[in-house]
mmCIF file of C-alpha atoms and ligand atoms in Angstrom:
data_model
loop_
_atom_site.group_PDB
_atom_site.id
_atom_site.type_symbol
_atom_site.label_atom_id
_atom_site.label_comp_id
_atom_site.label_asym_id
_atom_site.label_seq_id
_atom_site.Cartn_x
_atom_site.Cartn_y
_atom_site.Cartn_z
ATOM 1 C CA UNK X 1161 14.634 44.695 -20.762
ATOM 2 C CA UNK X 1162 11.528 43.096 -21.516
ATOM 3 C CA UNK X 1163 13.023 40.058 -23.436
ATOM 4 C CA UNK X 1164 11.496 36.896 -22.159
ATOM 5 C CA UNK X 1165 13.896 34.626 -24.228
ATOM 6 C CA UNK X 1166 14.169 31.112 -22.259
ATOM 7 C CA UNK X 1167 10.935 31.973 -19.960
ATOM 8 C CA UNK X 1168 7.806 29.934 -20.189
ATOM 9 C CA UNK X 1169 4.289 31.373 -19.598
ATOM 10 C CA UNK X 1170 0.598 30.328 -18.740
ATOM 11 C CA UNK X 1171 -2.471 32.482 -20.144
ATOM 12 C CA UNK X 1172 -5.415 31.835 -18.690
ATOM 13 C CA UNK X 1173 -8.658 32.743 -21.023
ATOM 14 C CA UNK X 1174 -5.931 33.023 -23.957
ATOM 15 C CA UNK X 1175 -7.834 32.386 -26.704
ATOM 16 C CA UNK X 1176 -9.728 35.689 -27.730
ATOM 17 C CA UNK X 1177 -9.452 39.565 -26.613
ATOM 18 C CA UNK X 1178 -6.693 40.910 -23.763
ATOM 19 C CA UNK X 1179 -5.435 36.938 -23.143
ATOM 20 C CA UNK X 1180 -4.458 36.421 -26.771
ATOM 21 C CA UNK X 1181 -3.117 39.710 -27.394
ATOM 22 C CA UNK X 1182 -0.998 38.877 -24.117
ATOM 23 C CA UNK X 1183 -0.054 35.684 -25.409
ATOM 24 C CA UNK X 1184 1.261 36.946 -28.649
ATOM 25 C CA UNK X 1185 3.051 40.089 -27.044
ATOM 26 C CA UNK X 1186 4.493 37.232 -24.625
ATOM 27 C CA UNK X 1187 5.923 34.775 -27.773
ATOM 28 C CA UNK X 1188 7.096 38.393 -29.862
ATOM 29 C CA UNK X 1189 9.011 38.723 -26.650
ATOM 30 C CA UNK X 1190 10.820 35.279 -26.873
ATOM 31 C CA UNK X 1191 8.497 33.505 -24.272
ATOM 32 C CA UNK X 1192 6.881 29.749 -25.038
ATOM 33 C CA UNK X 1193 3.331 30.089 -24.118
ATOM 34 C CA UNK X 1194 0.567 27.891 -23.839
ATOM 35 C CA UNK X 1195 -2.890 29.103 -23.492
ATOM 36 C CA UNK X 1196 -5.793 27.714 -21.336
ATOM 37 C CA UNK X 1197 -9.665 28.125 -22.284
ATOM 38 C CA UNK X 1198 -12.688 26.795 -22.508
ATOM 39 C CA UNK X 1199 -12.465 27.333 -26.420
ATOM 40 C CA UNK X 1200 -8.887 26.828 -27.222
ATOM 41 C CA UNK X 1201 -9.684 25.464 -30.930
ATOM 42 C CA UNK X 1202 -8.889 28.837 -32.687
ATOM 43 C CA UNK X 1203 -5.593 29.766 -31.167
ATOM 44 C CA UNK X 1204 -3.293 30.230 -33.315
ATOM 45 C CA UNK X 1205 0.235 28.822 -33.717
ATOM 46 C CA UNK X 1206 3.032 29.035 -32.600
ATOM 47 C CA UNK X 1207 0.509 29.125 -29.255
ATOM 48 C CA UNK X 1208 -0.613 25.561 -27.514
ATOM 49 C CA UNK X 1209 -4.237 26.014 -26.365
ATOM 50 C CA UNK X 1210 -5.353 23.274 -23.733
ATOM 51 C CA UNK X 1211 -8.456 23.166 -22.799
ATOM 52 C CA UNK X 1212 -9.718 24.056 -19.079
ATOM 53 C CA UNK X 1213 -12.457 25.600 -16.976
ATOM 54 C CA UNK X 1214 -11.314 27.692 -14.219
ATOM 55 C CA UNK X 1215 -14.354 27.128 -12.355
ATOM 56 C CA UNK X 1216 -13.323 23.469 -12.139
ATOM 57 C CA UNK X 1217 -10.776 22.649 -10.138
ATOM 58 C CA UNK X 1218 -9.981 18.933 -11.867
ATOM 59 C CA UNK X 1219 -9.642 20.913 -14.992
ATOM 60 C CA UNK X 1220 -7.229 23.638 -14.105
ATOM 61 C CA UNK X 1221 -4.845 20.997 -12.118
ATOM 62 C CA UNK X 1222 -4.774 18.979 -15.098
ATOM 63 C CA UNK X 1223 -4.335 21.632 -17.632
ATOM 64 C CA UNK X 1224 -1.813 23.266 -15.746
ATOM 65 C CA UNK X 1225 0.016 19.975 -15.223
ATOM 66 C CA UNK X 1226 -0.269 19.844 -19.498
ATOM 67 C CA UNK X 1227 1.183 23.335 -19.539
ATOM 68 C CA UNK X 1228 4.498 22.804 -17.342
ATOM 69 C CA UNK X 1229 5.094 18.937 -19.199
ATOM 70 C CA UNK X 1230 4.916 20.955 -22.152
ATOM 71 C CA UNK X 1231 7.035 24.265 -21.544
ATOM 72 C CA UNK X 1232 9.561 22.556 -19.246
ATOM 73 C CA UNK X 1233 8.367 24.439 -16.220
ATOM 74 C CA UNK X 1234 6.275 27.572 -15.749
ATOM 75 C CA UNK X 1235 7.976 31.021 -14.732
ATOM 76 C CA UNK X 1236 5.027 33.439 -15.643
ATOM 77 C CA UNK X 1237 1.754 32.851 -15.145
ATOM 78 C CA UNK X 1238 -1.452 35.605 -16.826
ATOM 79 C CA UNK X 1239 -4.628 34.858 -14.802
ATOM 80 C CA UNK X 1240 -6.669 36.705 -17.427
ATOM 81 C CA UNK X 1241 -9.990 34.526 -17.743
ATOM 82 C CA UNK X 1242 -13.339 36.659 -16.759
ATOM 83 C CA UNK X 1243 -16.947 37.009 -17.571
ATOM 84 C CA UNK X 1244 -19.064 39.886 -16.854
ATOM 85 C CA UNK X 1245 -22.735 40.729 -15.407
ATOM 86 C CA UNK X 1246 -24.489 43.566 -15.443
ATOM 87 C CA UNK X 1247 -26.884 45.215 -13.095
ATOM 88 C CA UNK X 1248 -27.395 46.893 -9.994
ATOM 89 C CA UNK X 1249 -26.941 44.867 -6.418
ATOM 90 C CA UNK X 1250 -30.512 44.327 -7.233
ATOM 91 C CA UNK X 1251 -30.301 42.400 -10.252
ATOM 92 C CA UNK X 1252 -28.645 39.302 -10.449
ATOM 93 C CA UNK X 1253 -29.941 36.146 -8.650
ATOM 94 C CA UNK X 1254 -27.369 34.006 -6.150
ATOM 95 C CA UNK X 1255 -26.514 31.724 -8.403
ATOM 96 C CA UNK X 1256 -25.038 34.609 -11.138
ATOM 97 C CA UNK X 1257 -23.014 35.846 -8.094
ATOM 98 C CA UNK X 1258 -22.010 32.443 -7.143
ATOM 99 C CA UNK X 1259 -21.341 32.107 -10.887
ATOM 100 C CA UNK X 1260 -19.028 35.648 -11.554
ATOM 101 C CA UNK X 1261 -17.200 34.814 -8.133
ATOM 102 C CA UNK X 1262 -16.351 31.220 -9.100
ATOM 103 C CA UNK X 1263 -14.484 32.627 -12.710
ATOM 104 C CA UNK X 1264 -13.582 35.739 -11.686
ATOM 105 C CA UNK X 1265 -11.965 35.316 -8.375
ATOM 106 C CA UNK X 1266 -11.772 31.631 -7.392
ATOM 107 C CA UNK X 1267 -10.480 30.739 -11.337
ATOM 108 C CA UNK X 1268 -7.240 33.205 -10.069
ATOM 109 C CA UNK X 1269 -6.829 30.938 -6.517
ATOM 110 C CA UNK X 1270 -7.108 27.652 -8.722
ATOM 111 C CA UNK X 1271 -4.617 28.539 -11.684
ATOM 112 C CA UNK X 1272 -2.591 30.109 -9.017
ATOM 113 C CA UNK X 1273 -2.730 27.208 -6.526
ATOM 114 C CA UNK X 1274 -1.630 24.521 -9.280
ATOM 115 C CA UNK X 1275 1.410 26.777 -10.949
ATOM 116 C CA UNK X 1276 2.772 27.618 -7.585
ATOM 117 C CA UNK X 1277 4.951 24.311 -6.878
ATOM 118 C CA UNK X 1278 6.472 25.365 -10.832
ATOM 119 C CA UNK X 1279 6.703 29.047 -10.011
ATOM 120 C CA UNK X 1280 8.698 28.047 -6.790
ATOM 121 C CA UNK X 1281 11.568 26.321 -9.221
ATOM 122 C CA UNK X 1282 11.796 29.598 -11.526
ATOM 123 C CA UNK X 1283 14.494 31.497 -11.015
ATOM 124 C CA UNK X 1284 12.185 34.485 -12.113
ATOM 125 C CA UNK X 1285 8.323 33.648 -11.165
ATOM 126 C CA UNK X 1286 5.800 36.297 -11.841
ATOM 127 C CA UNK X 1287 2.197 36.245 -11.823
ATOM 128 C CA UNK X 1288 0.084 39.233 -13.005
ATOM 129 C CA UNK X 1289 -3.784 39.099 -12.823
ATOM 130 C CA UNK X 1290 -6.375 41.181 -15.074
ATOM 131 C CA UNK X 1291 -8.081 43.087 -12.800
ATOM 132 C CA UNK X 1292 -10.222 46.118 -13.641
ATOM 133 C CA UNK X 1293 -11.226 50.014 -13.504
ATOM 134 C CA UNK X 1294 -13.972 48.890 -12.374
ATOM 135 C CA UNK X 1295 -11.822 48.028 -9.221
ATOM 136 C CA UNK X 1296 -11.226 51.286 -8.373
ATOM 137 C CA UNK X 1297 -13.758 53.317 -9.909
ATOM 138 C CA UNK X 1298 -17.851 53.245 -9.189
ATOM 139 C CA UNK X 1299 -19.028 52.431 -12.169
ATOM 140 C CA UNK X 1300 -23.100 51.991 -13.012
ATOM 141 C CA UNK X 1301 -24.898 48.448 -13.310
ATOM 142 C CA UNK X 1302 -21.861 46.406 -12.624
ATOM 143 C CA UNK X 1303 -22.686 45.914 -8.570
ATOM 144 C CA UNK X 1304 -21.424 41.900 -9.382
ATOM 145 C CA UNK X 1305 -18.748 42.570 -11.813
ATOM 146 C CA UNK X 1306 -17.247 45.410 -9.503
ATOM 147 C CA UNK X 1307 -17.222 43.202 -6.883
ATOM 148 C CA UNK X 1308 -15.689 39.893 -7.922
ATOM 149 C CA UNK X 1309 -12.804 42.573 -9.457
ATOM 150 C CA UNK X 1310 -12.151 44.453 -6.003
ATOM 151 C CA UNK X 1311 -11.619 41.041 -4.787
ATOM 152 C CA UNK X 1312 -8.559 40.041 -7.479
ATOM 153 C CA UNK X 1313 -7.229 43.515 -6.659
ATOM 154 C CA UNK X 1314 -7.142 42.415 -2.760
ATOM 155 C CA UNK X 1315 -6.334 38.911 -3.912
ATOM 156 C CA UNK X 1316 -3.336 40.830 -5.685
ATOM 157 C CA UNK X 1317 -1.837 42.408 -2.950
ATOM 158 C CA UNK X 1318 -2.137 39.536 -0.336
ATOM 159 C CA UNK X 1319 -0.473 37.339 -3.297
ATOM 160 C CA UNK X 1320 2.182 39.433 -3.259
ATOM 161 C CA UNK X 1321 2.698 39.594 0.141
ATOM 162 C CA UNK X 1322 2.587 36.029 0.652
ATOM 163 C CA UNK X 1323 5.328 35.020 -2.039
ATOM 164 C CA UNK X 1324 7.691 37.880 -2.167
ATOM 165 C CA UNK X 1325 9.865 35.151 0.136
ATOM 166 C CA UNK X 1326 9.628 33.041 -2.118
ATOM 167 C CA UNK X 1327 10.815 35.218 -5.193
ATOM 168 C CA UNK X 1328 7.639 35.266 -6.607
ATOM 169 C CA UNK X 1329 6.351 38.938 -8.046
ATOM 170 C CA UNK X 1330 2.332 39.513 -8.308
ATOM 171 C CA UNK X 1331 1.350 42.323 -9.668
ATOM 172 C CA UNK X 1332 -2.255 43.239 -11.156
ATOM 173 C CA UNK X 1333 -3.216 45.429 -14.497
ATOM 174 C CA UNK X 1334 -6.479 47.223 -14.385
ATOM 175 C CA UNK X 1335 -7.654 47.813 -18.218
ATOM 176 C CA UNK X 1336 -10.470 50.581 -18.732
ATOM 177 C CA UNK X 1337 -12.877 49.574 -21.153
ATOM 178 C CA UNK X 1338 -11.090 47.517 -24.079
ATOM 179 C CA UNK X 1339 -12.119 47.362 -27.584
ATOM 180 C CA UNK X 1340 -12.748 43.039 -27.395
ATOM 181 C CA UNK X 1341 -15.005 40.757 -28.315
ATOM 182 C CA UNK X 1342 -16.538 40.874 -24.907
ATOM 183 C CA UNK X 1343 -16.921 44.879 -25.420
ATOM 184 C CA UNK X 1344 -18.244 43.812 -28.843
ATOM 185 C CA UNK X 1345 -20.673 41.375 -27.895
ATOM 186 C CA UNK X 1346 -22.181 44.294 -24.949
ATOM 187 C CA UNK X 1347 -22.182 46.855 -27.892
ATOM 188 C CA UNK X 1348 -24.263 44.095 -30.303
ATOM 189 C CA UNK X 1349 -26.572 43.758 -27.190
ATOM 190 C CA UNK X 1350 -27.680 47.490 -27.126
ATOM 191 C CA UNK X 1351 -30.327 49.463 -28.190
ATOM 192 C CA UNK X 1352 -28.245 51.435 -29.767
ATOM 193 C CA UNK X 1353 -24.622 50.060 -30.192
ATOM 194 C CA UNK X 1354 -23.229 53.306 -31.879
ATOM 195 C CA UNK X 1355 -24.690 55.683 -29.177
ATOM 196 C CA UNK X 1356 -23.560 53.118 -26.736
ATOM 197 C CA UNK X 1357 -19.746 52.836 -28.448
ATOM 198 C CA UNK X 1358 -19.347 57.061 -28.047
ATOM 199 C CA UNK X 1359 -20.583 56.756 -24.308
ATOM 200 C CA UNK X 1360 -17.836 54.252 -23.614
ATOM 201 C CA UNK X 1361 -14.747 56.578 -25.635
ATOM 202 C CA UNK X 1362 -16.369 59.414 -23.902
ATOM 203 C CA UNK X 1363 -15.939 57.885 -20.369
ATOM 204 C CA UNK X 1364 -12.050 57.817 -21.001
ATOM 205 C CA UNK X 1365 -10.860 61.108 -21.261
ATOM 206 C CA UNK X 1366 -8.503 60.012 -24.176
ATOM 207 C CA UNK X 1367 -11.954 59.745 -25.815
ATOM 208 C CA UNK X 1368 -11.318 56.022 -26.858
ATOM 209 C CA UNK X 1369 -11.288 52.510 -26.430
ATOM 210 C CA UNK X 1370 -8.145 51.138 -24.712
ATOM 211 C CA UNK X 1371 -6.740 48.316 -27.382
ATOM 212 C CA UNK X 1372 -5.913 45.043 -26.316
ATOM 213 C CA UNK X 1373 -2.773 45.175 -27.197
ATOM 214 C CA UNK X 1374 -1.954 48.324 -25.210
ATOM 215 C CA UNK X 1375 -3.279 46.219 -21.765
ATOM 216 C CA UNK X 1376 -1.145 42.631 -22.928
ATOM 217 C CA UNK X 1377 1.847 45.670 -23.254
ATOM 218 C CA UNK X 1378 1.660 46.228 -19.511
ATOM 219 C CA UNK X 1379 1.083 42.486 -18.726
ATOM 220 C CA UNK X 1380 4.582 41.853 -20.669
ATOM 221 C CA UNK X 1381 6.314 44.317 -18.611
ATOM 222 C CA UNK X 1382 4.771 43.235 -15.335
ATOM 223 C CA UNK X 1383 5.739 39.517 -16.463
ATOM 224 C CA UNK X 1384 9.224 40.341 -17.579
ATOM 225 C CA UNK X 1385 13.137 41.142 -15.792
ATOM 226 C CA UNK X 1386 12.075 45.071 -16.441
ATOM 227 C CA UNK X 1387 9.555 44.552 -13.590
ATOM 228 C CA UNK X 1388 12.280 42.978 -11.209
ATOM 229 C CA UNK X 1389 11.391 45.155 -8.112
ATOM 230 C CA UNK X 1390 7.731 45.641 -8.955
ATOM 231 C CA UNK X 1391 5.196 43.245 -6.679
ATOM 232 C CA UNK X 1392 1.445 44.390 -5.414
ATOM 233 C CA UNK X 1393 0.812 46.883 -7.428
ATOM 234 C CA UNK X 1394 -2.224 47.763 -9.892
ATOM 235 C CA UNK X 1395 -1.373 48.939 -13.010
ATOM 236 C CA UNK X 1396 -3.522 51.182 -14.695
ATOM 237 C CA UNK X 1397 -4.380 51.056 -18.504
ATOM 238 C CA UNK X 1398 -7.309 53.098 -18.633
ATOM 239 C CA UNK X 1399 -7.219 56.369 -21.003
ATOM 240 C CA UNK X 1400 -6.280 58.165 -17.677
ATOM 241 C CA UNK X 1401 -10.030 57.332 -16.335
ATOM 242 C CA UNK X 1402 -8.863 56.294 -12.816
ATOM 243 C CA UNK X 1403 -6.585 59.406 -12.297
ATOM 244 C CA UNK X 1404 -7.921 62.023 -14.268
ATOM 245 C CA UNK X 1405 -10.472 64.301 -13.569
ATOM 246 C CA UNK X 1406 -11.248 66.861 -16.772
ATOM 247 C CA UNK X 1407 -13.297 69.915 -17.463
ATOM 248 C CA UNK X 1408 -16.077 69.641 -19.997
ATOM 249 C CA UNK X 1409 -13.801 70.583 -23.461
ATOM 250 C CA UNK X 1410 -14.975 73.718 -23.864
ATOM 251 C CA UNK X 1411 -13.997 75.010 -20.513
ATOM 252 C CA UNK X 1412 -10.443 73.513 -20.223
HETATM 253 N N1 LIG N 918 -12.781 44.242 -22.244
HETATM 254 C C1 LIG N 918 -12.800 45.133 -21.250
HETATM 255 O O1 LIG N 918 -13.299 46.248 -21.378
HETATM 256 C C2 LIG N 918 -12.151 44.786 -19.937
HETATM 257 C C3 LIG N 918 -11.889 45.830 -19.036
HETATM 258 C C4 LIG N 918 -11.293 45.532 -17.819
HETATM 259 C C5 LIG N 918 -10.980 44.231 -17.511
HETATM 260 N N2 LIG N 918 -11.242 43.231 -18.392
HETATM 261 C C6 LIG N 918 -10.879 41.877 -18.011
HETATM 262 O O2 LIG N 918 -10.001 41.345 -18.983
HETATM 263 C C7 LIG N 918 -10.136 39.923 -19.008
HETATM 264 C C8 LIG N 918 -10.338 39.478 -20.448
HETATM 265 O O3 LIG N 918 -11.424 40.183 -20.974
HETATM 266 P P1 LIG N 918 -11.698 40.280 -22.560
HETATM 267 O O4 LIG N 918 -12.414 41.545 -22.780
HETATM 268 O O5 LIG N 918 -10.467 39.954 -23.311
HETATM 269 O O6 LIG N 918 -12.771 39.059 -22.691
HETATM 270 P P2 LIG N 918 -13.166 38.122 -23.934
HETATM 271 O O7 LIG N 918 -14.544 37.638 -23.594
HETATM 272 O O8 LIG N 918 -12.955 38.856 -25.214
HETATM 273 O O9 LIG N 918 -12.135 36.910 -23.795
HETATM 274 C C9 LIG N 918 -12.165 36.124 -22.611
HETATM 275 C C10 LIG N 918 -11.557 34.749 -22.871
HETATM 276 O O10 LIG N 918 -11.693 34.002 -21.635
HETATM 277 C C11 LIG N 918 -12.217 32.709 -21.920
HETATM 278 N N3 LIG N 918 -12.954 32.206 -20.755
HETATM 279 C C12 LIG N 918 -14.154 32.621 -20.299
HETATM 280 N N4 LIG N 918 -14.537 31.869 -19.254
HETATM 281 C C13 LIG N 918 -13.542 30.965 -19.034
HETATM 282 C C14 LIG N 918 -13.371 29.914 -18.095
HETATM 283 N N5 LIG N 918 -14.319 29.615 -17.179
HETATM 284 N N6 LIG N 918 -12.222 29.195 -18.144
HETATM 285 C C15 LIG N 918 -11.281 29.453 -19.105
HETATM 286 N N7 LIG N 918 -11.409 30.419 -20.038
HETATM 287 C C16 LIG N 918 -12.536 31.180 -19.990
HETATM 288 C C17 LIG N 918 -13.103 32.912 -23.150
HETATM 289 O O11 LIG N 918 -13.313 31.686 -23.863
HETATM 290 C C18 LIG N 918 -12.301 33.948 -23.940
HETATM 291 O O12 LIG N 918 -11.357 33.304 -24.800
HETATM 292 C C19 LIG N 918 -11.297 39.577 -18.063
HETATM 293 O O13 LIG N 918 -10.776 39.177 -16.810
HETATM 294 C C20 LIG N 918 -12.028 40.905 -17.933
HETATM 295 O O14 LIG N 918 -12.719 41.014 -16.709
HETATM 296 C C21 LIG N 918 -11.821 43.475 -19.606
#
């Protein structure tokens, strides 16, 4: 049910962690996919990588212009390109928040904007966005981050509404922390990156990183005929962090 033979697909921020492991799950399912990001040089075949910015508007239209010449059309588009901050709503200056909001959120409106016109002549058009447990969840020193997230999980739904008409599905996934190179790169930054790594499994009550490939496996079923009657909803892949709540071990 999730074959994608004859489909074509658009990740955004494709070329590293949850977009490439998306892209690949896509092509293993029969899809043609062509990644966009701002470093597309590594990605590897049979995957196009174009280049593009979703903070800049030029750059998307153009890239997503590439994207249909190539594929023939675009039925499924991933908007999966983020950055993080960290801190408290004390922390980070305007332009960071201007910054966060522009890639997080806006990047979505852009990539979304441009494939729309292609979506419209698929016969089976669905978006899904990477949202976030942080979403749905207070989480510490991510005041930005939790912000520009709660707005693609609004963005989502109103999305969905908008283009259910249409025949368009948009649906979200929200990952819990996932063993990336972004994850990487905040566990390299710590004082202490192995006391920091067991603080992060211990969050999730499965006691462990979610894997990339376990969020791009709920992006591919979102994306896919499987997910026919599914639009505005928010996925969870999180370790049960969202829904659970646990006694310490030794009491359960
Ligand atoms: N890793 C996690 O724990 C986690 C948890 C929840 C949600 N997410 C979300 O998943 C998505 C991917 O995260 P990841 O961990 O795979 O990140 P990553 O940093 O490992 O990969 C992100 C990719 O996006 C690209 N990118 C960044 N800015 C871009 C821009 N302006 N235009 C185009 N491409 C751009 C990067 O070059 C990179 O290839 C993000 O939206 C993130 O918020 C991640």
């Amino acid at each position: 049910m999730t074959d994608l033979s004859g489909l074509r697909a658009v990740v955004t921020g494709g070329a590293a962690g949850i977009g490439l492991a998306t892209a690949r799950a896509l092509t293993a399912q029969g899809a043609a996919v062509v990644v966009l990001d701002i470093e597309p040089a590594g990605v590897p075949r049979p995957l196009l990588g174009l280049k593009a910015d979703v903070s800049d508007d030029a750059s998307v239209r153009a890239a997503v212009e590439a994207a249909a010449t190539a594929l023939g059309g675009i039925d499924i588009l991933v908007n999966n390109a983020g950055i993080g901050a960290i801190g408290t709503v004390e922390d980070n200056p305007d332009e960071q928040w201007h910054r966060v909001l522009d890639v997080n959120v806006l990047g979505m409106v852009r990539t979304t904007r441009a494939a729309l016109p292609h979506l419209r002549r698929s016969a089976h058009a669905a978006v899904v966005n990477t949202c976030s447990i942080a979403a749905t969840a207070g989480l510490p020193q991510r005041a930005l981050y939790s912000a520009s997230k709660g707005a693609v999980l609004s963005l989502t739904l109103a999305m969905a509404a908008d283009h259910v008409r249409e025949g368009i599905r948009v649906n979200c996934v929200n990952p819990g922390t996932a063993d990336t190179p972004w994850v990487g790169r905040l566990l390299d930054a710590a004082d202490d990156p192995e006391a920091e790594r067991a603080a992060l499994n211990a969050r999730q009550p499965m006691g462990r990183l979610v894997t990339a490939d376990e969020v791009a496996a709920a992006i591919v079923y979102l994306a896919s005929p499987a997910a026919a009657s599914v639009t505005g909803t928010a996925l969870a892949v999180d370790g049960g962090m969202q829904g659970l709540r646990l006694r310490p071990a030794a009491q359960s």
